[in-house]
mmCIF file of C-alpha atoms and ligand atoms in Angstrom:
data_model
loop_
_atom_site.group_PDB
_atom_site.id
_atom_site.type_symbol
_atom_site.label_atom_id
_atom_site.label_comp_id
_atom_site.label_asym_id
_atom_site.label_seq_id
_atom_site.Cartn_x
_atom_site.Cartn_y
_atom_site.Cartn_z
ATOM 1 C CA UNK A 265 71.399 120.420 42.191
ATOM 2 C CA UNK A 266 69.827 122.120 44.902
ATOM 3 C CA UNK A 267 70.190 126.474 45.427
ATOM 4 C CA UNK A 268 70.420 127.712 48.895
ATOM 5 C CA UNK A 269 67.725 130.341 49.531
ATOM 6 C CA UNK A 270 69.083 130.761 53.115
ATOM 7 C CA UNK A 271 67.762 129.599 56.663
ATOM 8 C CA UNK A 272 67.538 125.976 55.352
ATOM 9 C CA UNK A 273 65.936 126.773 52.372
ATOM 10 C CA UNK A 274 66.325 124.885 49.447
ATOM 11 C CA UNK A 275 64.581 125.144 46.040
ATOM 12 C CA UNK A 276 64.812 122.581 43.516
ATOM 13 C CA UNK A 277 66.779 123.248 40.223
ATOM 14 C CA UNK A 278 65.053 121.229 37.361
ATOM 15 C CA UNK A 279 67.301 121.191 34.409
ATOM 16 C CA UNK A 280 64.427 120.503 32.211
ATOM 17 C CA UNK A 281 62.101 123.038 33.852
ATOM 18 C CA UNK A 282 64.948 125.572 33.414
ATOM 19 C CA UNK A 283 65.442 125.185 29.922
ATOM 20 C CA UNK A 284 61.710 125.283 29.176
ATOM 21 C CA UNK A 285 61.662 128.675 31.225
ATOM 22 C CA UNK A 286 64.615 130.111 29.257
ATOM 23 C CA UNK A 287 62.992 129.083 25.990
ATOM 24 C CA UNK A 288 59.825 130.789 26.526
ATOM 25 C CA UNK A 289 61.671 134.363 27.687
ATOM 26 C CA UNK A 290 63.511 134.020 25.049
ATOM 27 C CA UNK A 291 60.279 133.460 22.739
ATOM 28 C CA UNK A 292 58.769 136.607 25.017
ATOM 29 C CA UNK A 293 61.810 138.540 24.290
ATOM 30 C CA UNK A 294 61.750 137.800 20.866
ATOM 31 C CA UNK A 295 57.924 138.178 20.111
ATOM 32 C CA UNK A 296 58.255 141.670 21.546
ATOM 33 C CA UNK A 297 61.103 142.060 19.279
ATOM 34 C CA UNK A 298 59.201 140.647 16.468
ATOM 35 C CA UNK A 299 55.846 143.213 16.904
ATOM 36 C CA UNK A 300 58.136 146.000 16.718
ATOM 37 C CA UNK A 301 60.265 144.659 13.730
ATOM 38 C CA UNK A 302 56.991 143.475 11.820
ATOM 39 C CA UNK A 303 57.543 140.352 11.609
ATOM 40 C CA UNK A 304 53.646 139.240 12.469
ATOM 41 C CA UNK A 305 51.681 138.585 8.995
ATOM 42 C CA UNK A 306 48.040 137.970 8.613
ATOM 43 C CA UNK A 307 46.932 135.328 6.513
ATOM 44 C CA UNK A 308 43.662 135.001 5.329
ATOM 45 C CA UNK A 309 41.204 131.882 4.979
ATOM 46 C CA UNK A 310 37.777 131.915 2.869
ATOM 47 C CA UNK A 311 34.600 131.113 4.853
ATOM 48 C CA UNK A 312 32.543 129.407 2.276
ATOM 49 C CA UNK A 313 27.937 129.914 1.740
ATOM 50 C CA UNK A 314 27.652 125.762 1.238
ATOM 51 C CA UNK A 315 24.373 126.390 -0.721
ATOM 52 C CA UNK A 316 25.699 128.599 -3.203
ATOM 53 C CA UNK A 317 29.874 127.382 -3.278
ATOM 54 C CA UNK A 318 30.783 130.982 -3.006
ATOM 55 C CA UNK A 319 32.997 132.509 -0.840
ATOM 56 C CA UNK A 320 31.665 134.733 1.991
ATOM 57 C CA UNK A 321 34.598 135.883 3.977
ATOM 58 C CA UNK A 322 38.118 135.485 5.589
ATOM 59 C CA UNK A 323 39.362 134.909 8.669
ATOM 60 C CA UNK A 324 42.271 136.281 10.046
ATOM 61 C CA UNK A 325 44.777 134.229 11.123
ATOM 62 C CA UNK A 326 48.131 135.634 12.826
ATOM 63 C CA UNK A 327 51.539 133.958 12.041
ATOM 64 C CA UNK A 328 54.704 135.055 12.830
ATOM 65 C CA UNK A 329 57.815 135.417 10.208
ATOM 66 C CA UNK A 330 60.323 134.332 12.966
ATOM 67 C CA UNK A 331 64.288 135.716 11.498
ATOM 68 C CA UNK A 332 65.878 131.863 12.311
ATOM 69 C CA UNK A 333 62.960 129.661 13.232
ATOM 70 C CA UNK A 334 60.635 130.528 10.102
ATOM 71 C CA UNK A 335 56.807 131.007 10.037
ATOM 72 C CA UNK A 336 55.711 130.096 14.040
ATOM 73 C CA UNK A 337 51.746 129.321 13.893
ATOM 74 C CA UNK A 338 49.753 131.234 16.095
ATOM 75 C CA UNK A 339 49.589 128.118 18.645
ATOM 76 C CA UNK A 340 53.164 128.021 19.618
ATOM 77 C CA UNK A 341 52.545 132.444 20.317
ATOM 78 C CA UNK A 342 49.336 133.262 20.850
ATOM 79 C CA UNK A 343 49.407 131.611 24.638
ATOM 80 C CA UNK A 344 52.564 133.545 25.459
ATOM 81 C CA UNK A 345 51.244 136.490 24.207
ATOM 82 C CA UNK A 346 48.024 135.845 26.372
ATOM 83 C CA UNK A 347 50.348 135.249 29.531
ATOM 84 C CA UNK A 348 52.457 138.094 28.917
ATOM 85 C CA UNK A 349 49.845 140.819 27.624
ATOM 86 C CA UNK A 350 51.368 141.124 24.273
ATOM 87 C CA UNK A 351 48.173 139.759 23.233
ATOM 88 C CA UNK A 352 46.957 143.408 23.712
ATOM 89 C CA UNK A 353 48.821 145.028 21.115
ATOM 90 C CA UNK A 354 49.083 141.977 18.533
ATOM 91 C CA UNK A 355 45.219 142.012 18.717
ATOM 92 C CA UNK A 356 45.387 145.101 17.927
ATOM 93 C CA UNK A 357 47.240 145.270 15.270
ATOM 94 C CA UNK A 358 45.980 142.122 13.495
ATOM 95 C CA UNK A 359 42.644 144.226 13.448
ATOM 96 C CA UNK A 360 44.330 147.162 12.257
ATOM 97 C CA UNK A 361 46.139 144.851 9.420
ATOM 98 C CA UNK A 362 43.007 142.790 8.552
ATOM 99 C CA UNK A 363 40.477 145.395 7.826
ATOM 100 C CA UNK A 364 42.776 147.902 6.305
ATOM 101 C CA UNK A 365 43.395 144.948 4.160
ATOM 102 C CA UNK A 366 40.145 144.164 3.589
ATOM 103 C CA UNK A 367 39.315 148.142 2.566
ATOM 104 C CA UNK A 368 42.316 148.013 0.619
ATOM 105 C CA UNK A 369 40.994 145.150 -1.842
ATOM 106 C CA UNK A 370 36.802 146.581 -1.544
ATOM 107 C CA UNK A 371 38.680 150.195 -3.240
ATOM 108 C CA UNK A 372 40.688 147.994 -5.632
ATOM 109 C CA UNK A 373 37.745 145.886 -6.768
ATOM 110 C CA UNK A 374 39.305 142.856 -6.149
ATOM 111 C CA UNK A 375 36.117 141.527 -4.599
ATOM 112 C CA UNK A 376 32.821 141.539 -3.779
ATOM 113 C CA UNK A 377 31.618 144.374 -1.171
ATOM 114 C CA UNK A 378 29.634 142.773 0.411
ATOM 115 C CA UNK A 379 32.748 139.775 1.773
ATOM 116 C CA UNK A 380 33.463 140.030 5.314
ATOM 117 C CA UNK A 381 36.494 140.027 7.864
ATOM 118 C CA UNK A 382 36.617 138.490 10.687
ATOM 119 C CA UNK A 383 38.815 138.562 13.675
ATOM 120 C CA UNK A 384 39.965 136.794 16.979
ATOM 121 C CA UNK A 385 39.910 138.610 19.479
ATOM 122 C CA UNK A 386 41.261 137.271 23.238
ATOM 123 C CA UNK A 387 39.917 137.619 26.482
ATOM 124 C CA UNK A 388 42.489 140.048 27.600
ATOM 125 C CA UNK A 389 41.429 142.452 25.116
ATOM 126 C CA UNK A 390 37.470 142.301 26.530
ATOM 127 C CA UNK A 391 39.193 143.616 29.860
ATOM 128 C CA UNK A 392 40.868 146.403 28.416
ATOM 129 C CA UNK A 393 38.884 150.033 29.009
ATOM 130 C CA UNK A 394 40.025 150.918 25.548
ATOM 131 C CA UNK A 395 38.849 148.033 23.616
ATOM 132 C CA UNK A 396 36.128 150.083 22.040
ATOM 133 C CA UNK A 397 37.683 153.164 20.950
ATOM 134 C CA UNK A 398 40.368 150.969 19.559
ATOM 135 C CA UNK A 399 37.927 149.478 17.713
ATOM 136 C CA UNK A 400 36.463 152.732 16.570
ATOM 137 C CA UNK A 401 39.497 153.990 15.803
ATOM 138 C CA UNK A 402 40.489 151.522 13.204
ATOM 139 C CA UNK A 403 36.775 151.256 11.529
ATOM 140 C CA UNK A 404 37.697 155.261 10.834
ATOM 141 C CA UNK A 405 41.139 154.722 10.477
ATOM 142 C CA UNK A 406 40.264 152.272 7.842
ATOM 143 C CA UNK A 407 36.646 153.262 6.503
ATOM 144 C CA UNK A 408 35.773 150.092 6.622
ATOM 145 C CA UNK A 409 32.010 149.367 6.830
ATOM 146 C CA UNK A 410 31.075 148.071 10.336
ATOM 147 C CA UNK A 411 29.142 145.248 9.007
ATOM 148 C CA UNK A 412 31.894 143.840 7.293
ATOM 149 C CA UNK A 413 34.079 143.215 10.389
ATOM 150 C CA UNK A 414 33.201 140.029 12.749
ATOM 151 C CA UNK A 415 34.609 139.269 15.844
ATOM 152 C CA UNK A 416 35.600 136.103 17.145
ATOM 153 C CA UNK A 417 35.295 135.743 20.779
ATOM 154 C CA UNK A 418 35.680 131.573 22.220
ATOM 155 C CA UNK A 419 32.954 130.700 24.372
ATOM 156 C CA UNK A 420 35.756 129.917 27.237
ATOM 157 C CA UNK A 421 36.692 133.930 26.894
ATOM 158 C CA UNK A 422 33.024 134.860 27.699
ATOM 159 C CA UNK A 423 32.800 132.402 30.297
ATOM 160 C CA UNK A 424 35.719 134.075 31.715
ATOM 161 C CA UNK A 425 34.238 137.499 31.885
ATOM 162 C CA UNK A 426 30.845 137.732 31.209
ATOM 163 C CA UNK A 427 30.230 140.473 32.485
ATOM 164 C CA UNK A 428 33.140 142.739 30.383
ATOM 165 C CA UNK A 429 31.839 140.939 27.264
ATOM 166 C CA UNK A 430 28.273 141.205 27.396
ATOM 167 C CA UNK A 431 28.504 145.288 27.399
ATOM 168 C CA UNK A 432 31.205 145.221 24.997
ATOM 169 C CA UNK A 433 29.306 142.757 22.939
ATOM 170 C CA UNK A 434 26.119 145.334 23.316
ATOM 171 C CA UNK A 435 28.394 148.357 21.892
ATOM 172 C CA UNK A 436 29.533 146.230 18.999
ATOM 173 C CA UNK A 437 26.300 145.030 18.041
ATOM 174 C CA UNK A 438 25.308 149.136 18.319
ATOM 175 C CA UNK A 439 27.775 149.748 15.458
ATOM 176 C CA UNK A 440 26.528 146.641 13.473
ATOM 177 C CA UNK A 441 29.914 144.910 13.783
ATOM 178 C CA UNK A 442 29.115 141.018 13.969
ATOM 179 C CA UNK A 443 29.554 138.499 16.655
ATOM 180 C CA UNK A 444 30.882 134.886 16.641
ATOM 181 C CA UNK A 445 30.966 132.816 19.190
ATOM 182 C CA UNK A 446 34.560 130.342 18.235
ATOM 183 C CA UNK A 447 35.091 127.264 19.056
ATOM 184 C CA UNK A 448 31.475 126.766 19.735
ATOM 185 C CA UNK A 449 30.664 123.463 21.911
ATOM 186 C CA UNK A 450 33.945 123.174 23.269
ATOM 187 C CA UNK A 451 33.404 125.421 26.397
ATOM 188 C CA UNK A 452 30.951 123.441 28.801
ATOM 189 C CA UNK A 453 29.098 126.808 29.206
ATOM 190 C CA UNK A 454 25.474 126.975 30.087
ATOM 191 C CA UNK A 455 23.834 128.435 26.985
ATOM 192 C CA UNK A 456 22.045 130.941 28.811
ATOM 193 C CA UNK A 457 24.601 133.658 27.447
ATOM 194 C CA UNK A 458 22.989 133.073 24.510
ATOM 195 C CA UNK A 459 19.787 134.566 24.970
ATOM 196 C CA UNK A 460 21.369 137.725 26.228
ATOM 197 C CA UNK A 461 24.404 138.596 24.345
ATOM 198 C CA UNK A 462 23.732 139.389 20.866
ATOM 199 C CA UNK A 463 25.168 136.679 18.689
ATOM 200 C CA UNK A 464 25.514 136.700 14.910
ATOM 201 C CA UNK A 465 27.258 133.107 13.978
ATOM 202 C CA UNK A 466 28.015 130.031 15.844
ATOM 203 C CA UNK A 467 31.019 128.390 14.952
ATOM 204 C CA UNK A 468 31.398 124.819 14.990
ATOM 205 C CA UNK A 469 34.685 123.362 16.479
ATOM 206 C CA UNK A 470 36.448 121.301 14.220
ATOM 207 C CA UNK A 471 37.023 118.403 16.326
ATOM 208 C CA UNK A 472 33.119 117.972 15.399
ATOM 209 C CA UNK A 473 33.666 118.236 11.687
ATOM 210 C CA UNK A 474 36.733 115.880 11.921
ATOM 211 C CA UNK A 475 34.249 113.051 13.596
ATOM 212 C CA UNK A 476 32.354 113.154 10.620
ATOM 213 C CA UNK A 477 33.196 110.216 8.216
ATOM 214 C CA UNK A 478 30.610 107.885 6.324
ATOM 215 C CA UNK A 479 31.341 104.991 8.097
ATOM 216 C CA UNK A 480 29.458 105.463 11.289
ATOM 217 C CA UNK A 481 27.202 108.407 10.589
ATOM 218 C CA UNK A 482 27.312 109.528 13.659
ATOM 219 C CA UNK A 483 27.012 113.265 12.807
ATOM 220 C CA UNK A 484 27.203 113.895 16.693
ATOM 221 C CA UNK A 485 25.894 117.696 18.300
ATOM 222 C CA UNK A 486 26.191 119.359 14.719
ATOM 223 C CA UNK A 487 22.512 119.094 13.877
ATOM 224 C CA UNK A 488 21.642 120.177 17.640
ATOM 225 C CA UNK A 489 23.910 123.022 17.190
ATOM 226 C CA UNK A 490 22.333 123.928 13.778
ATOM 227 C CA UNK A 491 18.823 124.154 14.782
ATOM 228 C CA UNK A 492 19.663 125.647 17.719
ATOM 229 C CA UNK A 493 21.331 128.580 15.572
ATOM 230 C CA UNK A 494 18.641 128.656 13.640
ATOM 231 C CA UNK A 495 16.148 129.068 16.583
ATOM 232 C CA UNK A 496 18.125 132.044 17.615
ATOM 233 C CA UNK A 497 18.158 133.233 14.175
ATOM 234 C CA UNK A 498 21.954 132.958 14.189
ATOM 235 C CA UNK A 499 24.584 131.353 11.367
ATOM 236 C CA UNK A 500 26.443 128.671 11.157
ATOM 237 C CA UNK A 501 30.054 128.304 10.372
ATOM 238 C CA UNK A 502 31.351 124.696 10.251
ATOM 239 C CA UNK A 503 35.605 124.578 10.420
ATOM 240 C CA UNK A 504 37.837 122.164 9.619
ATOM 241 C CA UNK A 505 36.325 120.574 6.503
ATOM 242 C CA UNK A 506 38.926 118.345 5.158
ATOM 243 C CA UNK A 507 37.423 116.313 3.269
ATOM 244 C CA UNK A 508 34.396 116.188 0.457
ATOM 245 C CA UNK A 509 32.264 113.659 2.328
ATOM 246 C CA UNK A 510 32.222 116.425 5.590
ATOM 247 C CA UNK A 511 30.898 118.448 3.263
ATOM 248 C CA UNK A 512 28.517 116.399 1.356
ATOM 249 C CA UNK A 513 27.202 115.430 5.337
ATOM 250 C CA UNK A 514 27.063 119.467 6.081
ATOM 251 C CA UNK A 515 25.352 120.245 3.082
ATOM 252 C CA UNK A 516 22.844 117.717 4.071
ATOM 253 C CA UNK A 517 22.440 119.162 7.573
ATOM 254 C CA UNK A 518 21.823 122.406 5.808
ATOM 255 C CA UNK A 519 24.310 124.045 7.343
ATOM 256 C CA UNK A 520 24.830 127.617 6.142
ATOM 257 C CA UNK A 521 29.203 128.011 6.103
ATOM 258 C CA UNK A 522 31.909 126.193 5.886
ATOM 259 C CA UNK A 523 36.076 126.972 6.534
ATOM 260 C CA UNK A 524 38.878 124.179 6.056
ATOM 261 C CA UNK A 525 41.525 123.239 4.080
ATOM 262 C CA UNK A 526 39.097 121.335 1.325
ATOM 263 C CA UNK A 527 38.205 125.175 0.243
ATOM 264 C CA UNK A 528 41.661 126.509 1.211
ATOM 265 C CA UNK A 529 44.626 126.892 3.423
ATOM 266 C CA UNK A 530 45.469 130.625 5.202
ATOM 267 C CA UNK A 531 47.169 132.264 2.723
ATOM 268 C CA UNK A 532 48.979 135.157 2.564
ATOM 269 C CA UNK A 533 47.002 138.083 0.979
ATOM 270 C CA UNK A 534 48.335 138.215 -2.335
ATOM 271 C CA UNK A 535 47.973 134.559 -2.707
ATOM 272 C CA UNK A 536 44.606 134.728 -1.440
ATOM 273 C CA UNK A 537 44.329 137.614 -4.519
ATOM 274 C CA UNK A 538 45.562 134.858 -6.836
ATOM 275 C CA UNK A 539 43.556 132.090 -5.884
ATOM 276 C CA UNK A 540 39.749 134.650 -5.788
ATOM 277 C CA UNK A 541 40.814 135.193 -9.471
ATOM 278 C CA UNK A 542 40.283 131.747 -10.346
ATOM 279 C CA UNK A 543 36.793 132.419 -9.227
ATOM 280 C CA UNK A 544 36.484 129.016 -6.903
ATOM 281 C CA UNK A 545 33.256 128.078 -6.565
ATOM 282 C CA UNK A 546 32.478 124.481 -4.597
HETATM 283 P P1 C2E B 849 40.640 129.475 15.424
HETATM 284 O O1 C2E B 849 40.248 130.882 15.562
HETATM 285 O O2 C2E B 849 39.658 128.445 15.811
HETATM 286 O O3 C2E B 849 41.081 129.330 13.898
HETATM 287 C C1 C2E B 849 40.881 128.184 13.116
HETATM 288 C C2 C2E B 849 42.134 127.347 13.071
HETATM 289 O O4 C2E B 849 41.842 126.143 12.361
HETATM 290 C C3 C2E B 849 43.287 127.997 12.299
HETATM 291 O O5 C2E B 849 44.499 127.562 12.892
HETATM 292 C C4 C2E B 849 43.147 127.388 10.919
HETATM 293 O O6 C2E B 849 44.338 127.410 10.173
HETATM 294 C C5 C2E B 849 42.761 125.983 11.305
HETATM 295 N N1 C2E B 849 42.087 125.276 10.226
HETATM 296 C C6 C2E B 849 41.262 125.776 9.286
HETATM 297 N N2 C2E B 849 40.817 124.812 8.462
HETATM 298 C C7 C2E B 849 41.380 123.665 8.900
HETATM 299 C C8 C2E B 849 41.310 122.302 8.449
HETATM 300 O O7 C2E B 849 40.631 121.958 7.477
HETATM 301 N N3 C2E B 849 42.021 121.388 9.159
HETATM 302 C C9 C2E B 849 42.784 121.744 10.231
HETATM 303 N N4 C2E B 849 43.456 120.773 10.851
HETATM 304 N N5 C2E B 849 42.877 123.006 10.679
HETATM 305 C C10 C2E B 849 42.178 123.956 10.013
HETATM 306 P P2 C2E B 849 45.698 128.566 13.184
HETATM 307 O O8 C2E B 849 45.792 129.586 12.105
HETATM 308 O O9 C2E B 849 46.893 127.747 13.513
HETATM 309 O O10 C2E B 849 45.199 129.319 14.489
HETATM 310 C C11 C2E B 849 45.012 128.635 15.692
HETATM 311 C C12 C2E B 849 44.336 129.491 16.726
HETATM 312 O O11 C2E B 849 45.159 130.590 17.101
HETATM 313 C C13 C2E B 849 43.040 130.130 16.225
HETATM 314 O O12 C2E B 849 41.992 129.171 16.259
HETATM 315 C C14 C2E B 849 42.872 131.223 17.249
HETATM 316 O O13 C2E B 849 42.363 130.715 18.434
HETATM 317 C C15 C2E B 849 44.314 131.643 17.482
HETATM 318 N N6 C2E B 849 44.593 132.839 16.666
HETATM 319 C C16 C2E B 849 45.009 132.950 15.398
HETATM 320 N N7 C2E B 849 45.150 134.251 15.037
HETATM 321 C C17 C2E B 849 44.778 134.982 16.131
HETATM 322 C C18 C2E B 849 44.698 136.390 16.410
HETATM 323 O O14 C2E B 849 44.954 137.268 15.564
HETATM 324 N N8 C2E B 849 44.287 136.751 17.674
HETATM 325 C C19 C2E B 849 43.978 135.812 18.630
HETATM 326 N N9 C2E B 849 43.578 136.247 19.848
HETATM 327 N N10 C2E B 849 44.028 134.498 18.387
HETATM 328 C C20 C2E B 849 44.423 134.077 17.161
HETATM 329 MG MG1 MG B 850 38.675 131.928 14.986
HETATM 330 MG MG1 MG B 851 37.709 128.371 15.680
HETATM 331 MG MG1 MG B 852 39.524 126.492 16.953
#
């Protein structure tokens, strides 16, 4: 089927195109829906000191308690939200969420002070003017201590807007909130951002860790990317460890953190609660 569009016109009607359009404005639709409703929920997963086995953190993680289609992972909404600018106020409220959270468990003495938060923050919210007193706001809001909160920021999003990020990144590190770079070796950047922005923890993508196996010990870029961290005097957060041997290999790499399922899954916060008072230790 063909629509006129007049003077000879025609444009194309794709069923299949259509219905992939009407799906994702109704997903927009919905998601805006869904903010307001509060129906996002953060879920939490430990970031994990491989010398000592104890946990050192959480990460944030956004899902989405969808009314008919159940939990939606952050994959299937995040990129709408990016597209749309919904990203904007979801970031902001995950940060809002995740360190009032955080603060909430500190007063409570359900764990140790000195854990940290940290949270992902998009591109689009490095090129909002506001970014900064947002993030001011909720450090106050929340008296939570600034060195407990780390943001997340993928090496494509810097890329992207270096210039935005490197004074924002400048402010942060002002107010002693930490810096990680996600998703780290992923971007094809140069690595001369490196040098100027002030950088906290490198995170290694976990399509490194899941190339690790026995087998061929081919351990790939992780041991550049380690010694390069440590030349900068920067962390290292290895994700995606599945599986004891990636660990045994990361341990032997001396690499300082580790996040994956072997420690734990996201969980909600009270079954995050739960599982702490076990005391895990790896
Ligand atoms: P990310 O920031 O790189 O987060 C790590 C992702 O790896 C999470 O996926 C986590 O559940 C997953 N993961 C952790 N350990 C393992 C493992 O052992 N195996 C496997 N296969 N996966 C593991 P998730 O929660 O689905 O989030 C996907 C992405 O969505 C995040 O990647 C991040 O880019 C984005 N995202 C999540 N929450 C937010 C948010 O609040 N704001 C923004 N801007 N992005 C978010
Ligand atoms: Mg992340
Ligand atoms: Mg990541
Ligand atoms: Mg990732």
């Amino acid at each position: 089927r063909a629509k006129a569009l007049g003077k000879g016109q025609y444009h194309i009607f794709d069923p299949v195109m259509h219905a992939a359009a009407l799906e994702r404005l109704q997903l927009e639709t919905d998601l805006r829906r869904g903010l307001e409703q509060q129906e996002l929920v953060v879920h939490y997963q430990p970031i994990v000191a491989l010398n000592t086995g104890k946990i050192a953190g959480f990460e944030a993680l956004v899902r989405w308690r969808h009314p008919q289609r159940g939990l939606i992972p952050p994959g299937l909404f995040i990129p709408i939200a990016e597209e749309t600018g919904l990203i904007t106020p979801i970031g902001y409220w995950v940060l809002l969420e995740a360190c009032n959270q955080l603060r909430t468990w500190q007063k409570q003495g359900l764990i140790d002070p000195s854990l940290f938060i940290s949270v992902n923050l998009s591109v689009r919210q490095f090129a909002q003017p506001n970014l900064l007193e947002q993030i001011d706001y909720v450090l106050a809001q929340s008296q939570l201590h600034p060195d407990c909160l780390k943001l997340e920021i993928t090496e494509s999003a810097i890329m992207d807007n270096e210039k935005d990020v490197a004074v924002i990144l400048k402010e942060l590190r002002k107010r002693h909130i930490l810096i990680s770079i996600d998703d780290f070796g992923t971007g094809y950047s140069s690595l001369s951002y490196l040098h100027s922005f002030p950088v906290d923890t490198l995170k290694v993508d976990k399509s490194f860790v899941q190339r690790l196996n026995l087998e061929s010990e081919n351990v790939g870029l992780i041991p550049v990317i380690i010694s390069l961290a440590k030349t900068m005097n920067m962390s290292v957060v290895a994700e995606g460890i599945e599986l004891p041997e990636q660990l045994g290999i990361l341990r032997e790499l001396n690499c300082g953190f580790g996040q994956g399922y072997f420690f734990a899954k996201p969980l909600p916060g009270e079954e995050l609660i739960k599982f702490l008072s076990l005391t895990p230790q790896w």
